[in-house]
Backbone as JSON, one array per atom type, in Angstrom:
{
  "sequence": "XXXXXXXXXXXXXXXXXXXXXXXXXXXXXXXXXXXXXXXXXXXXXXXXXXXXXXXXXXXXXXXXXXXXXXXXXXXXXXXXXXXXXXXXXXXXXXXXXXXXXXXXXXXXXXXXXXXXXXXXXXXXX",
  "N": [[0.82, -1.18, 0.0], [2.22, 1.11, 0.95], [4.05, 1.65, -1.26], [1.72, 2.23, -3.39], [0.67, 4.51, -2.5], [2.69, 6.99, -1.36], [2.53, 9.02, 0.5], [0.9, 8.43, 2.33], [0.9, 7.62, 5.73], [1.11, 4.84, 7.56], [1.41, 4.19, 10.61], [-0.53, 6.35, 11.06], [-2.69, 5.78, 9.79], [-6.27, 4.73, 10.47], [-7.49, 2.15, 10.31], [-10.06, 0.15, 10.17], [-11.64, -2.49, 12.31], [-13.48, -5.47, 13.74], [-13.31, -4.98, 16.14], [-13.37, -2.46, 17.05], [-16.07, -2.08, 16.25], [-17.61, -3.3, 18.38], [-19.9, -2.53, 20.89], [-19.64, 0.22, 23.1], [-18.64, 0.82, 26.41], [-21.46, 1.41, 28.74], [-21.26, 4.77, 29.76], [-20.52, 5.9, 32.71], [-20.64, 8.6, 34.03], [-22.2, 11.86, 34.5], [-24.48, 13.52, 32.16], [-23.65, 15.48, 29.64], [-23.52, 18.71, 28.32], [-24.01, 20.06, 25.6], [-22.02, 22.51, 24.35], [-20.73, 25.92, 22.43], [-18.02, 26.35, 21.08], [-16.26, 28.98, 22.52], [-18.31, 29.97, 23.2], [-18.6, 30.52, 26.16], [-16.83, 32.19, 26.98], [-15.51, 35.19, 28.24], [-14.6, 37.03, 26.98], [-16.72, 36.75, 24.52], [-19.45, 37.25, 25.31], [-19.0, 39.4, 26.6], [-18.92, 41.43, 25.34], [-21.35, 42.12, 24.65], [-22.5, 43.17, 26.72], [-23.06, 46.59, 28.18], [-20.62, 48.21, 30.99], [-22.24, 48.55, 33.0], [-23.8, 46.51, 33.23], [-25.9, 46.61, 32.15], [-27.61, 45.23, 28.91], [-25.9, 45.87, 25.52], [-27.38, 48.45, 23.26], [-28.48, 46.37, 20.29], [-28.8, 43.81, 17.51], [-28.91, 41.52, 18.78], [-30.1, 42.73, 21.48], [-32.53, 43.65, 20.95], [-34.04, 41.6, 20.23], [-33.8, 39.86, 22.42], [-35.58, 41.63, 23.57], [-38.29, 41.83, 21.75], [-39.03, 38.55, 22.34], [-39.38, 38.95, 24.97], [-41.58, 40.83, 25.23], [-43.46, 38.89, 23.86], [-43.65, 36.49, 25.49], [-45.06, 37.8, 27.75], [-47.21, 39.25, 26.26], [-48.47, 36.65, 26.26], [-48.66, 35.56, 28.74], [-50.48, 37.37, 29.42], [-52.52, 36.28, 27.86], [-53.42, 33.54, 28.8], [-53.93, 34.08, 31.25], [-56.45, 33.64, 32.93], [-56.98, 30.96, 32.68], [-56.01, 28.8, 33.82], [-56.4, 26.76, 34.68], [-57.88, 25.16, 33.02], [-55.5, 24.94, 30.84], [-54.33, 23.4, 32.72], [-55.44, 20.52, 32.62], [-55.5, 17.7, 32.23], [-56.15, 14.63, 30.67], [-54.62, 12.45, 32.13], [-54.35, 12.55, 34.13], [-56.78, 13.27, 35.62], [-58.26, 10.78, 35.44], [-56.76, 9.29, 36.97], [-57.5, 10.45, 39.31], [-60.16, 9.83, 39.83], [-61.23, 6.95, 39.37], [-63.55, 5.5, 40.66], [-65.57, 6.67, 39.15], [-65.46, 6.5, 36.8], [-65.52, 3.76, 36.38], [-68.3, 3.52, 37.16], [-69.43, 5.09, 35.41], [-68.81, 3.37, 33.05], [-69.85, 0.82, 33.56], [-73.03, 1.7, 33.99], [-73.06, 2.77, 30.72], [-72.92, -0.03, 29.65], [-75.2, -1.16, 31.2], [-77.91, -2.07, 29.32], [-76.69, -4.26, 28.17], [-76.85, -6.08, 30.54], [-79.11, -6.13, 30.88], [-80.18, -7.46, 28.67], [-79.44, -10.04, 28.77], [-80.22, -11.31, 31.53], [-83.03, -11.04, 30.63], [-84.52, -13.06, 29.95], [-87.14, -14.8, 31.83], [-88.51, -16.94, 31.83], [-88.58, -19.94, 32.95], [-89.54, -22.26, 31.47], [-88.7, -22.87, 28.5], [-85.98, -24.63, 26.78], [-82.83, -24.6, 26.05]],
  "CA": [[0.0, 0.0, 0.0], [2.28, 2.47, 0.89], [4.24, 2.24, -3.04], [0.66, 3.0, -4.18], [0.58, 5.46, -2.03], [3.96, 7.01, -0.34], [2.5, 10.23, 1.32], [0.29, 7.65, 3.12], [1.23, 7.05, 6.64], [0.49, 3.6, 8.25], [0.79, 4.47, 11.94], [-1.32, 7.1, 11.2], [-4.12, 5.35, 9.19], [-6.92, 4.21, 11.06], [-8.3, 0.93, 9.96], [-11.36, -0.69, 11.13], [-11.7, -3.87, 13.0], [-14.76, -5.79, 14.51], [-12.72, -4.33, 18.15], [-14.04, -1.04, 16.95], [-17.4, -2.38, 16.38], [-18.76, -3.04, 19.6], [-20.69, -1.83, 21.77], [-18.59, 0.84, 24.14], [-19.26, 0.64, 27.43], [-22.16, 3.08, 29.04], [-21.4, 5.79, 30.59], [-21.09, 6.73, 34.44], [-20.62, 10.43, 34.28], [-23.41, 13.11, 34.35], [-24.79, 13.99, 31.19], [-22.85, 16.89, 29.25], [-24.0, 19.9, 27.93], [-22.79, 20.7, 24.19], [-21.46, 24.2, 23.94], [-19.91, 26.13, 21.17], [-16.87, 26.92, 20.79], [-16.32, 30.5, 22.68], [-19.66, 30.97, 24.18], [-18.78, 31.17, 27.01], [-15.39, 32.93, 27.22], [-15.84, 36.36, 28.94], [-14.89, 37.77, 25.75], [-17.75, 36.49, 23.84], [-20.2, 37.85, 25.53], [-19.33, 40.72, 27.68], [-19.23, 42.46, 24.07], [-23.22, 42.57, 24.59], [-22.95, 44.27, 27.59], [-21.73, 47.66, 29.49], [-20.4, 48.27, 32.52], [-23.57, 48.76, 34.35], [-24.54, 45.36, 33.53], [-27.03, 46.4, 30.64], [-27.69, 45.35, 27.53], [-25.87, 46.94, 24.28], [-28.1, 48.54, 22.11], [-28.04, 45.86, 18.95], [-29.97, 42.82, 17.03], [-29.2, 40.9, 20.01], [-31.28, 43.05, 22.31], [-34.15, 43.43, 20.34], [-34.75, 39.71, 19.97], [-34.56, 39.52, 24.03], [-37.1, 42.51, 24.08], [-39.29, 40.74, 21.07], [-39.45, 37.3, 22.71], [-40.01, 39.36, 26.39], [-43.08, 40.9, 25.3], [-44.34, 38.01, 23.32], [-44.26, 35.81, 26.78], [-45.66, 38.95, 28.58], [-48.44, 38.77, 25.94], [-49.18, 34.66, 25.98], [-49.51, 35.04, 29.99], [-52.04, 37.85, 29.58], [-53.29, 35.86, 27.42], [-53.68, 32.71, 29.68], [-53.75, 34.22, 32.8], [-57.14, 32.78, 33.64], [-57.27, 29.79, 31.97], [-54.98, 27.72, 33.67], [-57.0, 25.61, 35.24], [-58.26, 24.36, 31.51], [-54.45, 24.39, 30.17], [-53.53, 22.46, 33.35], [-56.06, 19.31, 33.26], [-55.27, 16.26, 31.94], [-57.06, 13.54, 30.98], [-54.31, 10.63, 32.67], [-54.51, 12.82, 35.67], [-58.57, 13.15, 36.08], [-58.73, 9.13, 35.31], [-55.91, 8.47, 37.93], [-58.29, 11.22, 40.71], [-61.67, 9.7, 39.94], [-61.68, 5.34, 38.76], [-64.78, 4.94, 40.55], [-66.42, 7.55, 38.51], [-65.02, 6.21, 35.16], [-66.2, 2.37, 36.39], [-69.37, 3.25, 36.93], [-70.15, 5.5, 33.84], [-68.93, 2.21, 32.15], [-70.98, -0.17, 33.81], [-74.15, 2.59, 33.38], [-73.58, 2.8, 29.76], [-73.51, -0.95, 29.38], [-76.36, -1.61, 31.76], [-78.25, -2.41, 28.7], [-76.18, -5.76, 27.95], [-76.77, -6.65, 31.6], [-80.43, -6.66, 30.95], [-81.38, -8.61, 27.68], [-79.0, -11.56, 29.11], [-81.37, -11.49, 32.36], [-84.5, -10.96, 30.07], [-85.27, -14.42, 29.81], [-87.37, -15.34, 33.01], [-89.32, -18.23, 31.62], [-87.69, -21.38, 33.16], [-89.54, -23.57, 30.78], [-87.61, -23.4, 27.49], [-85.08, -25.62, 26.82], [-81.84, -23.83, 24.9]],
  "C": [[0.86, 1.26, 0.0], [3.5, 2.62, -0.65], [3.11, 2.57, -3.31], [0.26, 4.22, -3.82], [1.29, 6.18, -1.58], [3.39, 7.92, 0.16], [1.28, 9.66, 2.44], [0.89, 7.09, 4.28], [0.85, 6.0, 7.24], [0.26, 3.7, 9.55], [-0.46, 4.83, 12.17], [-2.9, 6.85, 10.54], [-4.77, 4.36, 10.02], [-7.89, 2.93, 10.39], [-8.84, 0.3, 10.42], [-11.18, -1.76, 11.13], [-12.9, -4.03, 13.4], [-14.35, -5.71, 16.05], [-13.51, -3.32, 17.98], [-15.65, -0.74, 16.72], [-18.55, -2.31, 17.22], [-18.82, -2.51, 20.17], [-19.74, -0.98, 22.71], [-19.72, 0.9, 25.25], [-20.28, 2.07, 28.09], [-21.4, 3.65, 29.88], [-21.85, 6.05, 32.02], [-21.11, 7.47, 34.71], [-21.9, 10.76, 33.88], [-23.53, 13.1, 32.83], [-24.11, 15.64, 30.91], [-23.81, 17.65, 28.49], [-23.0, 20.59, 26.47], [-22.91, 22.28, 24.26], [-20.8, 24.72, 22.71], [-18.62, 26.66, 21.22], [-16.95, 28.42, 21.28], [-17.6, 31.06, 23.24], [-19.36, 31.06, 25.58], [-17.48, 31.86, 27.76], [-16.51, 34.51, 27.38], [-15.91, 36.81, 27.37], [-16.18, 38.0, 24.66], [-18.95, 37.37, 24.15], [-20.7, 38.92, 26.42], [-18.92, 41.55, 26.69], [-20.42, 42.84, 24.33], [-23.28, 43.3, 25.47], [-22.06, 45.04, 28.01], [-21.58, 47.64, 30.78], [-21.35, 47.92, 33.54], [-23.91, 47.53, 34.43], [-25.77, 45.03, 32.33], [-26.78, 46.13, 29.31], [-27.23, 45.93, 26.24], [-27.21, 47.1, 23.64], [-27.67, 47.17, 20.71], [-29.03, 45.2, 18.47], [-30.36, 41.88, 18.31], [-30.72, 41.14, 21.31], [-32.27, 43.28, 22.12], [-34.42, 42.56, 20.06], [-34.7, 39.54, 21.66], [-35.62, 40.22, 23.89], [-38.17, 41.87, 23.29], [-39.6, 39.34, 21.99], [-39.94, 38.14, 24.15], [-41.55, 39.46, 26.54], [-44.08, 40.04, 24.68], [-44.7, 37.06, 24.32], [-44.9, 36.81, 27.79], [-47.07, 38.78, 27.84], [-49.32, 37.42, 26.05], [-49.61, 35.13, 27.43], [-50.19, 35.65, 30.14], [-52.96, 36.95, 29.14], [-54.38, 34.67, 28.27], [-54.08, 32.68, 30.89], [-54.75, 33.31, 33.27], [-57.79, 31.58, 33.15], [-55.93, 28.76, 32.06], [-55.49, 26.62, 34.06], [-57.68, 24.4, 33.87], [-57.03, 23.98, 31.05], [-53.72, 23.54, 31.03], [-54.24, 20.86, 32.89], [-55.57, 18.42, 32.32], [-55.88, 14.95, 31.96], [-56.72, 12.03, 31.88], [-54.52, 11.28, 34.01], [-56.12, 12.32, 36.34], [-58.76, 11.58, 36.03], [-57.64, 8.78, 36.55], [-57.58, 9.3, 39.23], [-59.49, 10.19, 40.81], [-61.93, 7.99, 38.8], [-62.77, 5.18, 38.97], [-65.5, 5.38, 39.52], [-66.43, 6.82, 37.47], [-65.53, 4.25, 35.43], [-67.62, 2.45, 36.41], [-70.15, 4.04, 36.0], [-70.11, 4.32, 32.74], [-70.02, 1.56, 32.42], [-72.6, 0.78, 33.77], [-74.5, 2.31, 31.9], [-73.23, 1.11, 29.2], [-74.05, -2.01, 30.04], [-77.04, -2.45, 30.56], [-77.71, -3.9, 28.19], [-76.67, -6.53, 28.93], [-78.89, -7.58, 31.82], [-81.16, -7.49, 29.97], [-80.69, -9.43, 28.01], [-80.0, -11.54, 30.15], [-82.98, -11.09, 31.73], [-85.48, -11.86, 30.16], [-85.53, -15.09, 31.54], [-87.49, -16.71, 32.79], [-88.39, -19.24, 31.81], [-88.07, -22.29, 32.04], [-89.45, -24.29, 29.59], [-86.45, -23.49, 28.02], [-84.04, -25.04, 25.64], [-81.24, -25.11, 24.58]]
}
C-alpha cells in the first residue's frame, strides 16, 4: 500500500476492525452539555454588555425585548385559563376510577339486561 501510495502514513491510518465495532461501554458520568466553541469565554459575551450590567443597544437586544413581550403577551393571554391548560385527561382518570367504572358499567347496563331478560324457566336452549 504504501508504493501505491507514499505520502500515506500507516501508523497514522486508522483501519477498522470488529474491536471497533462493539458496543462501548455506558457511561457513568453526568450527562454533558454541548457548547460552542467560545460561548462562554468572557470575551464572547461581555461584548453585549456595558459596565452597568445592561444590555448593548443591537440585534441581540431586540430579539430579548421581542421574545419578552411576546411571553408577557401569551400570559395575559392565559392568565385565567390555567385551570383548563392544566387538566389532563391521565390525571382526572388516575383522581376519579370509581367515577369512570361506573359511567362504564351505566352505559352498558343495557347488555346486563337482555342476558337477564329471559325469566321463563320452561324453554329448553
Amino acid at each position: 500500500m504504501s508504493t501505491e501510495l507514499p505520502n500515506v502514513s500507516l501508523p497514522h491510518l486508522d483501519t477498522p476492525d470488529l474491536r471497533k465495532l462493539e458496543p462501548r461501554a455506558i457511561s457513568q458520568h453526568p450527562p454533558r452539555v454541548l457548547l460552542l466553541y467560545g460561548s462562554l469565554r468572557p470575551t464572547s459575551y461581555s461584548r453585549l454588555f456595558a459596565e452597568d450590567g445592561r444590555m448593548k443597544p443591537s440585534g441581540y437586544y431586540d430579539r430579548v425585548v421581542d421574545v419578552m413581550e411576546e411571553l408577557y403577551k401569551f400570559t395575559l393571554l392565559v392568565r385565567d385559563r390555567s385551570e383548563y391548560l392544566n387538566d389532563r385527561y391521565s390525571e382526572r382518570k388516575e383522581k376519579t376510577p370509581a367515577s369512570i367504572a361506573a359511567l362504564a358499567s351505566a352505559a352498558m347496563s343495557h347488555e346486563h339486561r337482555t342476558q337477564n331478560a329471559d325469566t321463563d324457566g320452561s324453554e329448553v336452549e
